[in-house]
Coordinates of C-alpha atoms in Angstrom, one line a residue:
Chain A
X1 CA 0.0 0.0 0.0
X2 CA 1.3 3.4 -1.0
X3 CA 2.2 5.8 1.9
X4 CA 3.8 9.2 2.1
X5 CA 7.5 9.5 1.9
X6 CA 8.1 13.2 2.7
X7 CA 10.3 14.1 5.6
X8 CA 7.9 15.3 8.4
X9 CA 10.4 18.1 9.2
X10 CA 9.6 19.7 5.9
X11 CA 6.1 20.4 7.2
X12 CA 7.4 21.9 10.5
X13 CA 8.9 24.9 8.7
X14 CA 6.3 27.7 8.6
X15 CA 3.8 25.5 10.5
X16 CA 1.6 27.7 12.8
X17 CA 1.3 27.2 16.5
X18 CA -1.9 26.2 18.3
X19 CA -1.1 27.3 21.9
X20 CA -4.2 25.6 23.4
X21 CA -6.9 23.4 21.8
X22 CA -10.0 25.5 21.6
X23 CA -13.3 24.2 22.9
X24 CA -15.5 26.5 20.8
X25 CA -16.7 26.0 17.2
X26 CA -16.3 28.8 14.7
X27 CA -19.7 29.5 13.2
X28 CA -19.8 31.3 9.9
X29 CA -23.3 31.7 8.5
X30 CA -24.4 32.2 5.0
X31 CA -21.0 32.0 3.3
X32 CA -20.5 31.9 -0.4
X33 CA -18.3 28.9 -1.1
X34 CA -16.4 27.3 -3.9
X35 CA -14.8 23.9 -4.1
X36 CA -12.9 22.5 -7.1
X37 CA -10.8 19.4 -7.5
X38 CA -8.2 18.5 -10.1
X39 CA -6.2 15.3 -10.8
X40 CA -2.5 16.0 -10.5
X41 CA 0.6 14.3 -11.8
X42 CA 1.0 11.0 -10.1
X43 CA 4.8 10.6 -10.0
X44 CA 5.4 12.8 -6.9
X45 CA 2.2 11.8 -5.1
X46 CA 4.0 10.0 -2.2
X47 CA 6.7 12.6 -1.9
X48 CA 4.1 15.3 -1.1
X49 CA 2.7 13.5 1.9
X50 CA 4.2 12.6 5.3
X51 CA 4.4 8.9 6.2
X52 CA 1.2 9.1 8.3
X53 CA -0.9 9.4 5.1
X54 CA -1.7 7.6 1.9
X55 CA -2.3 9.1 -1.5
X56 CA -5.6 8.7 -3.4
X57 CA -5.5 6.8 -6.7
X58 CA -5.5 9.0 -8.8
X59 CA -3.9 11.8 -6.8
X60 CA -6.1 14.9 -6.5
X61 CA -5.6 18.5 -5.3
X62 CA -8.4 20.7 -4.3
X63 CA -9.0 24.4 -4.0
X64 CA -11.7 25.8 -1.9
X65 CA -12.7 29.2 -0.9
X66 CA -15.4 30.9 1.1
X67 CA -16.5 34.4 1.8
X68 CA -17.8 35.0 5.4
X69 CA -20.1 38.0 5.5
X70 CA -19.7 38.4 9.2
X71 CA -17.3 37.2 11.9
X72 CA -15.5 38.3 15.0
X73 CA -13.0 39.9 12.6
X74 CA -15.6 41.3 10.2
X75 CA -16.1 40.2 6.7
X76 CA -13.2 38.1 5.3
X77 CA -12.4 35.6 2.5
X78 CA -10.3 32.5 2.7
X79 CA -8.9 30.3 -0.1
X80 CA -7.0 27.1 0.5
X81 CA -5.2 24.4 -1.4
X82 CA -5.1 20.8 -0.2
X83 CA -3.8 17.5 -1.4
X84 CA -6.6 14.9 -1.0
X85 CA -5.3 11.8 0.9
X86 CA -6.3 9.0 3.3
X87 CA -5.6 8.9 7.0
X88 CA -6.1 5.3 7.9
X89 CA -9.3 4.4 6.0
X90 CA -10.6 7.9 6.1
X91 CA -10.7 10.5 3.3
X92 CA -8.8 13.7 4.4
X93 CA -7.2 16.7 2.7
X94 CA -3.7 17.8 3.7
X95 CA -3.6 21.6 3.8
X96 CA -0.8 23.0 1.6
X97 CA -1.6 26.6 2.3
X98 CA -4.3 29.2 2.8
X99 CA -4.7 32.8 1.9
X100 CA -6.9 35.1 3.9
X101 CA -7.7 38.7 3.1
X102 CA -7.8 39.8 6.8
X103 CA -4.7 39.8 9.0
X104 CA -6.9 39.4 12.1
X105 CA -8.8 36.5 10.7
X106 CA -5.5 34.9 9.5
X107 CA -4.0 35.1 13.0
X108 CA -7.0 33.7 14.7
X109 CA -7.4 30.8 12.2
X110 CA -3.8 29.9 12.6
X111 CA -3.9 29.9 16.4
X112 CA -7.3 28.1 16.7
X113 CA -7.2 25.6 13.9
X114 CA -3.6 25.5 12.6
X115 CA -4.3 27.1 9.2
X116 CA -1.0 27.9 7.5
X117 CA -2.1 31.3 6.4
X118 CA -0.7 34.2 4.5
X119 CA -2.5 37.5 4.0
X120 CA -3.3 38.2 0.4
X121 CA -6.1 39.1 -1.9
X122 CA -9.0 36.7 -2.4
X123 CA -11.7 37.5 -5.0
X124 CA -14.7 35.3 -5.3
X125 CA -17.2 36.7 -7.8
X126 CA -20.4 35.1 -8.9
X127 CA -22.2 35.8 -12.2
X128 CA -25.2 34.2 -13.7
X129 CA -23.3 31.7 -15.8
X130 CA -19.9 31.5 -14.1
X131 CA -18.0 32.0 -10.8
X132 CA -14.5 33.3 -10.6
X133 CA -11.9 32.8 -7.9
X134 CA -8.7 34.7 -8.0
X135 CA -6.1 34.5 -5.3
X136 CA -3.0 36.8 -5.3
X137 CA -0.4 38.2 -3.1
X138 CA 1.6 41.4 -3.8
X139 CA 0.6 41.3 -7.5
X140 CA 1.6 37.6 -7.9
X141 CA -1.4 35.4 -8.9
X142 CA -1.5 32.2 -6.9
X143 CA -4.5 30.7 -8.6
X144 CA -7.3 31.8 -10.9
X145 CA -10.2 29.5 -11.5
X146 CA -13.5 29.8 -13.3
X147 CA -16.5 27.5 -12.9
X148 CA -18.8 27.7 -16.0
X149 CA -22.2 26.4 -17.0
X150 CA -23.7 25.9 -13.6
X151 CA -26.1 22.9 -13.0
X152 CA -28.2 22.8 -9.8
X153 CA -27.4 20.1 -7.4
X154 CA -29.2 18.8 -4.3
X155 CA -28.1 20.0 -0.9
X156 CA -26.4 16.7 -0.1
X157 CA -24.8 15.9 -3.5
X158 CA -21.4 17.3 -2.6
X159 CA -18.8 15.5 -0.6
X160 CA -16.9 17.5 2.0
X161 CA -13.8 16.0 3.5
X162 CA -12.1 17.0 6.8
X163 CA -8.6 18.6 6.7
X164 CA -5.3 17.9 8.2
X165 CA -3.2 20.9 9.2
X166 CA 0.5 20.6 10.1
X167 CA 0.9 22.6 13.3
X168 CA 2.8 22.9 16.6
X169 CA 0.4 21.9 19.3
X170 CA 0.4 21.3 23.0
X171 CA 1.1 17.6 22.1
X172 CA 4.0 18.6 19.9
X173 CA 4.3 18.9 16.1
X174 CA 1.2 17.1 14.8
X175 CA -1.3 16.8 11.9
X176 CA -4.4 18.4 13.3
X177 CA -7.7 17.1 12.1
X178 CA -10.0 20.0 11.3
X179 CA -13.6 19.0 10.8
X180 CA -15.9 21.5 9.1
X181 CA -19.6 21.0 8.9
X182 CA -21.3 22.3 5.8
X183 CA -25.0 23.1 5.9
X184 CA -25.6 23.6 2.2
X185 CA -28.3 26.1 1.3
X186 CA -27.7 26.1 -2.4
X187 CA -25.2 24.2 -4.6
X188 CA -24.4 24.3 -8.3
X189 CA -21.9 22.2 -10.2
X190 CA -19.7 24.0 -12.8
X191 CA -17.1 23.0 -15.4
X192 CA -13.7 24.0 -14.0
X193 CA -11.3 26.0 -16.0
X194 CA -7.9 26.6 -14.5
X195 CA -6.7 30.0 -15.8
X196 CA -3.6 30.2 -13.7
X197 CA -1.9 28.2 -11.0
X198 CA 1.4 28.9 -9.3
X199 CA 2.2 25.8 -7.3
X200 CA 5.4 27.1 -5.9
X201 CA 3.7 30.1 -4.5
X202 CA 1.5 27.9 -2.4
X203 CA 4.6 26.0 -1.1
X204 CA 4.3 22.7 -3.1
X205 CA 5.9 23.2 -6.4
X206 CA 5.4 19.5 -7.5
X207 CA 1.6 19.9 -7.8
X208 CA 1.0 19.8 -11.6
X209 CA -2.7 19.7 -12.6
X210 CA -3.5 17.1 -15.3
X211 CA -7.3 16.8 -15.4
X212 CA -9.8 19.3 -14.1
X213 CA -12.9 17.9 -12.4
X214 CA -16.2 19.8 -12.0
X215 CA -16.4 22.2 -9.1
X216 CA -19.2 23.4 -6.8
X217 CA -20.3 26.8 -5.8
X218 CA -23.1 27.8 -3.5
X219 CA -24.1 29.1 -0.2
X220 CA -23.5 27.4 3.1
X221 CA -23.4 27.8 6.9
X222 CA -20.0 26.7 8.0
X223 CA -19.1 25.3 11.4
X224 CA -15.4 24.6 12.1
X225 CA -15.6 22.2 15.0
X226 CA -13.2 22.1 18.0
X227 CA -10.2 19.8 17.4
X228 CA -10.8 16.2 18.4
X229 CA -7.9 14.3 16.9
X230 CA -4.2 14.9 16.1
X231 CA -1.8 12.6 14.4
X232 CA 1.9 12.1 14.5
X233 CA 3.2 12.8 10.9
X234 CA 6.0 10.2 11.0
X235 CA 4.0 7.0 11.5
X236 CA 0.8 5.6 10.0
X237 CA -2.4 7.2 11.2
X238 CA -3.6 3.8 12.4
X239 CA -0.9 4.0 15.1
X240 CA -0.2 7.7 15.4
X241 CA -3.7 9.2 16.0
X242 CA -4.3 10.7 19.4
X243 CA -7.6 12.0 20.8
X244 CA -7.4 15.5 22.4
X245 CA -11.0 15.3 23.6
X246 CA -11.5 16.1 27.3
X247 CA -11.6 12.9 29.4
X248 CA -15.2 13.6 30.3
X249 CA -16.1 13.2 26.7
X250 CA -17.5 16.7 26.3
X251 CA -17.3 18.4 22.9
Chain B
X1 CA -27.5 -21.3 1.3
X2 CA -25.0 -21.2 -1.5
X3 CA -21.3 -20.4 -1.2
X4 CA -19.1 -18.8 -3.7
X5 CA -15.6 -17.5 -3.9
X6 CA -15.1 -14.0 -5.2
X7 CA -12.0 -12.8 -7.0
X8 CA -10.8 -9.2 -7.2
X9 CA -7.3 -10.3 -8.1
X10 CA -5.7 -8.0 -5.6
X11 CA -2.0 -7.9 -6.4
X12 CA 1.1 -6.9 -4.4
X13 CA 3.6 -4.3 -5.5
X14 CA 5.7 -4.2 -7.6
X15 CA 3.4 -5.1 -10.4
X16 CA 5.8 -7.4 -12.2
X17 CA 4.8 -10.2 -14.5
X18 CA 5.9 -12.6 -11.8
X19 CA 3.5 -11.1 -9.1
X20 CA 0.6 -10.7 -11.6
X21 CA 1.0 -14.4 -12.7
X22 CA 1.3 -15.6 -9.2
X23 CA -2.1 -14.0 -8.3
X24 CA -3.8 -15.4 -11.4
X25 CA -2.5 -18.9 -11.0
X26 CA -3.1 -19.0 -7.3
X27 CA -6.7 -17.9 -8.0
X28 CA -7.1 -20.6 -10.6
X29 CA -5.9 -23.2 -8.1
X30 CA -8.4 -21.9 -5.6
X31 CA -11.2 -22.2 -8.2
X32 CA -10.2 -25.8 -9.0
X33 CA -10.3 -26.7 -5.3
X34 CA -13.6 -24.8 -4.9
X35 CA -15.1 -26.9 -7.7
X36 CA -13.9 -30.2 -6.1
X37 CA -15.2 -29.1 -2.6
X38 CA -18.7 -28.2 -3.9
X39 CA -18.6 -24.4 -3.8
X40 CA -21.4 -23.1 -6.0
X41 CA -19.9 -20.2 -7.9
X42 CA -16.7 -18.4 -8.7
X43 CA -17.2 -14.7 -9.3
X44 CA -14.7 -12.3 -10.9
X45 CA -15.2 -8.6 -10.9
X46 CA -14.4 -6.1 -13.7
X47 CA -12.3 -3.3 -12.5
X48 CA -9.8 -1.0 -14.2
X49 CA -6.9 1.1 -13.0
X50 CA -7.3 0.0 -9.3
X51 CA -3.7 -0.4 -8.4
X52 CA -3.2 -3.2 -6.0
X53 CA -6.8 -3.5 -5.1
X54 CA -8.1 -5.3 -8.2
X55 CA -6.3 -6.2 -11.4
X56 CA -9.3 -8.0 -12.7
X57 CA -9.6 -5.9 -15.9
X58 CA -10.3 -8.9 -18.2
X59 CA -12.6 -11.1 -16.2
X60 CA -14.0 -12.8 -19.2
X61 CA -10.6 -14.3 -19.9
X62 CA -10.0 -15.3 -16.3
X63 CA -13.5 -16.9 -16.1
X64 CA -12.9 -18.7 -19.4
X65 CA -9.8 -20.3 -17.8
X66 CA -11.9 -21.1 -14.7
X67 CA -14.6 -22.7 -16.9
X68 CA -12.0 -24.8 -18.8
X69 CA -10.5 -26.2 -15.6
X70 CA -13.6 -27.1 -13.7
X71 CA -16.7 -29.2 -14.1
X72 CA -19.5 -28.1 -11.8
X73 CA -18.9 -24.7 -10.3
X74 CA -20.8 -21.9 -11.9
X75 CA -18.8 -19.0 -13.4
X76 CA -20.0 -15.5 -12.3
X77 CA -19.2 -12.5 -14.4
X78 CA -19.6 -10.3 -11.4
X79 CA -20.0 -7.9 -12.9
X80 CA -19.7 -6.4 -16.3
X81 CA -19.5 -2.7 -16.3
X82 CA -22.5 -1.5 -18.3
X83 CA -21.3 2.0 -19.2
X84 CA -21.0 3.0 -22.9
X85 CA -17.4 4.2 -22.7
X86 CA -16.2 1.0 -21.1
X87 CA -18.1 -1.8 -22.9
X88 CA -20.4 -2.0 -25.9
X89 CA -23.5 -3.9 -25.1
X90 CA -23.2 -6.1 -28.3
X91 CA -19.7 -7.2 -27.3
X92 CA -20.9 -7.9 -23.8
X93 CA -23.7 -10.1 -25.1
X94 CA -21.3 -11.9 -27.5
X95 CA -18.6 -12.5 -24.9
X96 CA -21.1 -13.7 -22.2
X97 CA -22.8 -16.1 -24.6
X98 CA -19.5 -17.5 -25.6
X99 CA -18.5 -18.0 -22.0
X100 CA -21.8 -19.7 -21.3
X101 CA -21.2 -22.1 -24.2
X102 CA -17.6 -22.8 -23.2
X103 CA -18.6 -23.4 -19.6
X104 CA -21.4 -25.8 -20.6
X105 CA -24.2 -23.4 -19.4
X106 CA -22.7 -22.3 -16.1
X107 CA -22.7 -18.6 -16.5
X108 CA -24.1 -16.2 -14.0
X109 CA -24.3 -12.7 -15.6
X110 CA -23.7 -9.8 -13.3
X111 CA -24.1 -6.1 -14.3
X112 CA -22.7 -2.9 -12.7
X113 CA -22.1 0.7 -13.4
X114 CA -18.8 1.3 -11.5
X115 CA -18.6 3.3 -8.3
X116 CA -15.1 4.9 -8.6
X117 CA -13.9 8.0 -10.3
X118 CA -10.6 6.2 -10.7
X119 CA -12.4 4.0 -13.3
X120 CA -15.1 6.3 -14.7
X121 CA -12.6 9.1 -15.0
X122 CA -10.1 6.9 -16.7
X123 CA -12.6 6.2 -19.5
X124 CA -13.9 9.8 -19.4
X125 CA -17.3 8.4 -18.7
X126 CA -20.0 10.7 -17.5
X127 CA -21.2 9.8 -14.0
X128 CA -24.5 11.4 -14.5
X129 CA -25.3 8.9 -17.3
X130 CA -24.1 5.6 -15.8
X131 CA -27.4 4.4 -14.4
X132 CA -29.2 5.3 -17.6
X133 CA -26.6 3.3 -19.6
X134 CA -26.8 0.3 -17.2
X135 CA -30.6 0.3 -17.5
X136 CA -30.4 0.2 -21.3
X137 CA -27.8 -2.6 -21.3
X138 CA -29.9 -4.8 -19.0
X139 CA -33.0 -4.4 -21.1
X140 CA -31.2 -4.9 -24.5
X141 CA -28.9 -7.8 -23.8
X142 CA -31.6 -10.4 -23.1
X143 CA -33.1 -9.6 -26.4
X144 CA -29.8 -10.1 -28.2
X145 CA -29.5 -13.5 -26.6
X146 CA -33.1 -14.6 -27.3
X147 CA -34.1 -13.1 -30.6
X148 CA -32.8 -14.5 -33.9
X149 CA -32.2 -11.0 -35.1
X150 CA -32.2 -7.9 -32.9
X151 CA -32.5 -4.2 -33.3
X152 CA -32.4 -1.3 -30.9
X153 CA -32.9 2.4 -30.9
X154 CA -32.0 3.9 -27.6
X155 CA -30.3 6.8 -26.0
X156 CA -27.1 4.9 -25.1
X157 CA -26.7 3.0 -28.3
X158 CA -28.7 2.0 -31.4
X159 CA -28.3 -0.8 -33.9
X160 CA -30.1 -2.0 -37.1
X161 CA -31.4 -5.5 -37.2
X162 CA -28.5 -8.0 -36.9
X163 CA -28.1 -11.6 -35.6
X164 CA -26.1 -11.3 -32.4
X165 CA -24.2 -14.6 -32.2
X166 CA -23.6 -17.0 -30.6
X167 CA -26.7 -17.4 -28.4
X168 CA -26.0 -18.7 -24.9
X169 CA -26.5 -22.3 -23.9
X170 CA -28.9 -21.6 -21.0
X171 CA -32.4 -21.0 -22.1
X172 CA -34.0 -18.6 -22.2
X173 CA -30.7 -17.0 -21.1
X174 CA -28.2 -17.0 -18.1
X175 CA -29.4 -15.6 -14.8
X176 CA -28.8 -11.9 -14.5
X177 CA -27.7 -9.9 -11.5
X178 CA -26.8 -6.4 -10.5
X179 CA -24.1 -5.4 -8.1
X180 CA -25.4 -3.5 -5.1
X181 CA -23.1 -1.0 -3.5
X182 CA -25.3 2.1 -2.9
X183 CA -28.4 1.8 -0.8
X184 CA -31.4 1.8 -3.2
X185 CA -29.8 -0.2 -6.0
X186 CA -31.5 -3.3 -4.6
X187 CA -34.7 -1.7 -5.6
X188 CA -33.5 -1.2 -9.1
X189 CA -32.6 -4.9 -9.1
X190 CA -36.0 -5.9 -7.8
X191 CA -38.0 -3.8 -10.3
X192 CA -36.2 -5.4 -13.2
X193 CA -36.3 -9.0 -11.8
X194 CA -32.5 -9.1 -11.3
X195 CA -30.6 -10.9 -8.6
X196 CA -29.1 -8.7 -5.9
X197 CA -25.3 -9.2 -5.9
X198 CA -24.0 -7.3 -2.8
X199 CA -20.4 -6.2 -3.2
X200 CA -20.1 -3.9 -0.3
X201 CA -20.1 -5.2 3.2
X202 CA -23.5 -4.1 4.5
X203 CA -24.2 -4.7 8.2
X204 CA -26.7 -7.5 9.1
X205 CA -29.4 -5.1 10.1
X206 CA -28.9 -3.1 6.9
X207 CA -28.9 -6.3 4.8
X208 CA -32.1 -7.4 6.5
X209 CA -33.8 -4.2 5.6
X210 CA -32.6 -4.3 2.0
X211 CA -33.5 -7.9 1.5
X212 CA -37.0 -7.5 2.9
X213 CA -37.7 -4.6 0.6
X214 CA -36.1 -6.4 -2.3
X215 CA -38.3 -9.5 -1.9
X216 CA -41.4 -7.4 -1.6
X217 CA -40.7 -5.3 -4.7
X218 CA -39.6 -8.2 -6.9
X219 CA -43.0 -9.8 -6.6
X220 CA -44.2 -6.8 -8.7
X221 CA -41.3 -6.6 -11.1
X222 CA -41.4 -6.1 -14.8
X223 CA -38.5 -8.3 -15.8
X224 CA -35.8 -6.9 -18.0
X225 CA -35.1 -10.4 -19.3
X226 CA -37.1 -13.6 -19.7
X227 CA -36.3 -15.0 -16.4
X228 CA -36.6 -13.6 -12.9
X229 CA -33.6 -14.1 -10.7
X230 CA -34.8 -13.4 -7.1
X231 CA -31.7 -14.4 -5.3
X232 CA -29.8 -12.3 -2.8
X233 CA -26.0 -12.7 -2.5
X234 CA -23.7 -10.8 -0.4
X235 CA -19.9 -10.3 -0.1
X236 CA -18.0 -11.6 2.8
X237 CA -14.5 -12.5 3.9
X238 CA -13.6 -16.1 4.9
X239 CA -10.8 -17.7 6.7
X240 CA -11.5 -20.8 8.6
X241 CA -9.1 -22.5 11.1
X242 CA -9.5 -25.0 13.9
X243 CA -8.2 -22.4 16.3
X244 CA -10.4 -19.3 16.6
X245 CA -7.6 -16.9 17.4
X246 CA -5.4 -18.1 14.5
X247 CA -8.3 -17.9 12.1
X248 CA -9.2 -14.4 13.3
X249 CA -5.6 -13.2 13.1
X250 CA -5.0 -14.5 9.6
X251 CA -8.4 -13.4 8.3
X252 CA -8.1 -9.9 9.7
X253 CA -4.7 -9.7 8.1
X254 CA -6.0 -9.9 4.6
X255 CA -9.3 -8.2 5.4
X256 CA -7.5 -5.2 6.8
X257 CA -5.2 -4.9 3.8
X258 CA -8.0 -5.2 1.4
X259 CA -10.0 -2.5 3.1
X260 CA -7.1 -0.2 3.2
X261 CA -6.4 -0.7 -0.6
X262 CA -10.1 0.0 -1.2
X263 CA -10.0 3.2 0.8
X264 CA -7.3 4.6 -1.4
X265 CA -9.6 4.6 -4.4
X266 CA -11.2 7.8 -5.4
X267 CA -15.0 7.2 -5.2
X268 CA -17.2 9.1 -7.6
X269 CA -19.1 11.0 -5.0
X270 CA -15.8 12.4 -3.6
X271 CA -14.5 13.6 -6.9
X272 CA -17.5 14.4 -9.0
X273 CA -20.5 16.2 -7.4
X274 CA -23.5 14.5 -8.8
X275 CA -27.0 13.4 -7.9
X276 CA -26.2 10.0 -9.5
X277 CA -24.0 8.6 -6.7
X278 CA -25.7 9.0 -3.3
X279 CA -23.3 7.1 -1.2
X280 CA -19.5 7.1 -0.9
X281 CA -19.5 3.4 -1.7
X282 CA -16.6 1.1 -1.3
X283 CA -15.8 -1.9 0.9
X284 CA -14.5 0.2 3.7
X285 CA -17.2 2.8 3.8
X286 CA -19.0 1.1 6.7
X287 CA -15.8 0.9 8.7
X288 CA -14.9 4.5 7.9
X289 CA -18.2 5.7 9.3
X290 CA -17.4 4.1 12.7
X291 CA -15.1 5.3 15.4
X292 CA -16.5 8.8 15.7
X293 CA -14.2 10.2 13.0
X294 CA -11.0 8.7 14.6
X295 CA -8.6 7.5 11.9
X296 CA -6.8 5.4 14.5
X297 CA -9.9 3.6 15.8
X298 CA -9.3 -0.2 16.1
X299 CA -11.7 -2.6 14.6
X300 CA -12.1 -6.2 15.7
X301 CA -13.6 -8.9 13.5
X302 CA -16.7 -7.1 12.1
X303 CA -20.1 -8.4 12.8
X304 CA -21.1 -11.3 10.5
X305 CA -17.7 -11.7 8.9
X306 CA -16.8 -15.4 8.3
X307 CA -13.4 -15.4 10.0
X308 CA -12.5 -17.7 12.8
X309 CA -13.2 -21.3 13.7
X310 CA -15.9 -23.5 12.1
X311 CA -18.3 -22.9 15.0
X312 CA -18.0 -19.1 14.8
X313 CA -18.4 -19.1 11.0
X314 CA -21.5 -21.4 11.2
X315 CA -23.1 -18.9 13.6
X316 CA -22.3 -16.0 11.4
X317 CA -23.7 -17.7 8.3
X318 CA -26.9 -18.6 10.2
X319 CA -27.4 -15.0 10.9
X320 CA -27.1 -14.1 7.2
X321 CA -29.5 -16.9 6.4
X322 CA -31.9 -15.5 8.9
X323 CA -32.0 -12.2 7.2
X324 CA -32.9 -13.7 3.8
X325 CA -29.5 -14.0 2.1
X326 CA -29.3 -16.9 -0.4
X327 CA -25.6 -16.9 -1.2
X328 CA -22.4 -15.7 0.5
X329 CA -19.5 -15.0 -1.7
X330 CA -16.1 -15.0 -0.1
X331 CA -12.9 -13.2 -0.6
X332 CA -10.3 -15.6 0.6
X333 CA -7.1 -13.6 0.2
X334 CA -5.7 -10.2 -0.8
X335 CA -2.3 -9.5 -2.4
X336 CA -1.1 -13.0 -1.4
X337 CA -0.7 -11.8 2.1
X338 CA -1.7 -15.3 3.2
X339 CA 0.4 -18.1 1.8
X340 CA -1.6 -20.1 -0.7
X341 CA -1.5 -23.3 1.3
X342 CA -3.2 -21.5 4.2
X343 CA -5.9 -20.4 1.9
X344 CA -6.5 -23.8 0.4
X345 CA -6.5 -25.4 3.9
X346 CA -9.1 -22.9 5.1
X347 CA -11.3 -23.7 2.1
X348 CA -11.0 -27.5 2.8
X349 CA -11.9 -27.0 6.5
X350 CA -14.8 -24.8 5.5
X351 CA -16.1 -27.5 3.2
X352 CA -15.6 -30.2 5.7
X353 CA -17.0 -28.5 8.8
X354 CA -19.2 -25.6 7.8
X355 CA -20.9 -26.5 4.5
X356 CA -22.7 -29.6 5.9
X357 CA -24.5 -27.4 8.5
X358 CA -26.5 -25.8 5.7
X359 CA -29.1 -27.0 3.3
X360 CA -27.7 -26.3 -0.2
X361 CA -29.1 -24.9 -3.3
X362 CA -32.3 -23.2 -4.3
X363 CA -34.6 -23.6 -7.2
X364 CA -34.7 -20.6 -9.5
X365 CA -38.1 -19.2 -10.3
X366 CA -39.5 -20.5 -13.6
X367 CA -38.8 -18.4 -16.6
X368 CA -41.3 -15.6 -17.0
X369 CA -42.5 -15.4 -20.6
X370 CA -42.2 -11.9 -22.0
X371 CA -43.7 -10.3 -25.0
X372 CA -41.2 -9.5 -27.8
X373 CA -41.9 -5.8 -27.4
X374 CA -40.7 -5.9 -23.8
X375 CA -37.4 -7.2 -25.0
X376 CA -36.8 -4.5 -27.5
X377 CA -38.0 -6.4 -30.7
X378 CA -38.4 -4.0 -33.5
X379 CA -36.6 -1.2 -31.6
X380 CA -37.3 0.8 -28.5
X381 CA -39.1 4.1 -28.7

């Protein structure tokens, strides 16, 4: 069975620090969201993942973005890039990087959930027949995507997969499982067009898109749940997963 | 209760000719033994691109080899992928009829639509259309087998009047099945008079619910073919040893590996947002839904799995029997993680100690005569 071969130390560099595991969810209501997947070149698929994780067959990267109309830090937008993978038997996405257009939100998301964030520009624009996502920093475009020819989906027709964020935690350097619940209010599938993608700017230059899959746009209520599990990056998740739930089972 | 062995041809890395051959020839040896021991059916799946998990991309060839080396055991094409980009229905009908002739009328004909993006994407098939394609295949193929000349005008394919040859040996035609992964497909099977070939490991309670509804609905079916197959089969794992702990340890070894390989596949729902695939699917989906989201959760021998000593396995099979299952099909190894001699010995012990505890066989329902129009004669509107 294929497993990751990347040196876990590689993920420590620039990993955020979670000083304490938060016990509160982050609720973000009525967000515009976008999710798009793309098959990527298979040759480096194991080298992109730490030994805890397994690649999917075929390997896939995903971009997702949301615009929160309101939060403790005001309105903000977040875009992220993940490599889809398996942790044990479970589908997960390893966060490569995130861009947030609010410095306050970026700091809070890094400290509470281990988002490896940089502050940049995130534009998420919906039109009648297409949705555009453009992520940039200092004039350098990180990704530009368009979803065209929208087709209405049911509220439960989209699969959302929990994330793994490399972060320094009270348990040490770990992959932190971040579970986000999506209450979908409206969803449309669109044909994905990748206008521009700068893999190196996200921090993983070996991601090379090969086959675009359809994406989804819509409106959701998001709930990023308190962290329940962390995992050592250097051994298989079957052996290296630790619960950080309080012993009384609350949360 | 009937018993079958089920071959995915899971293959260890590296994918050398030596490893591929070893898997194929070990599987053939298991089939010959199963035939001698009185197993009812050998099934082989059709999968493509599923690295390690299943290298059974040409099951009609493997099953032909099985047929030529055995006398009694039925050969289960389980299942042909009925998606236009992957198989043409005429070629499916021709190959299946030839296999039925070569096996002396021992073909069981399974149909499916594929549940992974790994496969559908590889053929650039449209997930939105796979159920429509499958439906058209299962309605057209019986006509190709039973009518001297056949024509069809449909949305998936069309053909002018031609003699599709050869015709199968079994009359009116071989029993037809549909693989059931997603909840609800058992109802598609029932409505068309097709056997229910479970290929995902449903729980006992889930299987009971599905079987009850299947048997209720099939009474009202409009058969796609000329014969109703009202059997329910389900997939299981089997390793039998005199010592319970040894049987469990060995069995869980290959079950765990098989589940992990399955989990690496990219299921359609995960990759391609669509209304057409309502569940994640896959062998490991039930396991992945347990443990409260903990990837490190440990699993013992799952409920109803036929791993352990003969007594434990008899108890498990009786529970499947009690929920209306007619046939259990067993995976007996994966990636040759168990030495071949252990697999063969397990099969021998199963035949000696477990099989006698069950009444064998079941009479199929009599053929249901259909009008020519129902089978597509003269074309379909």
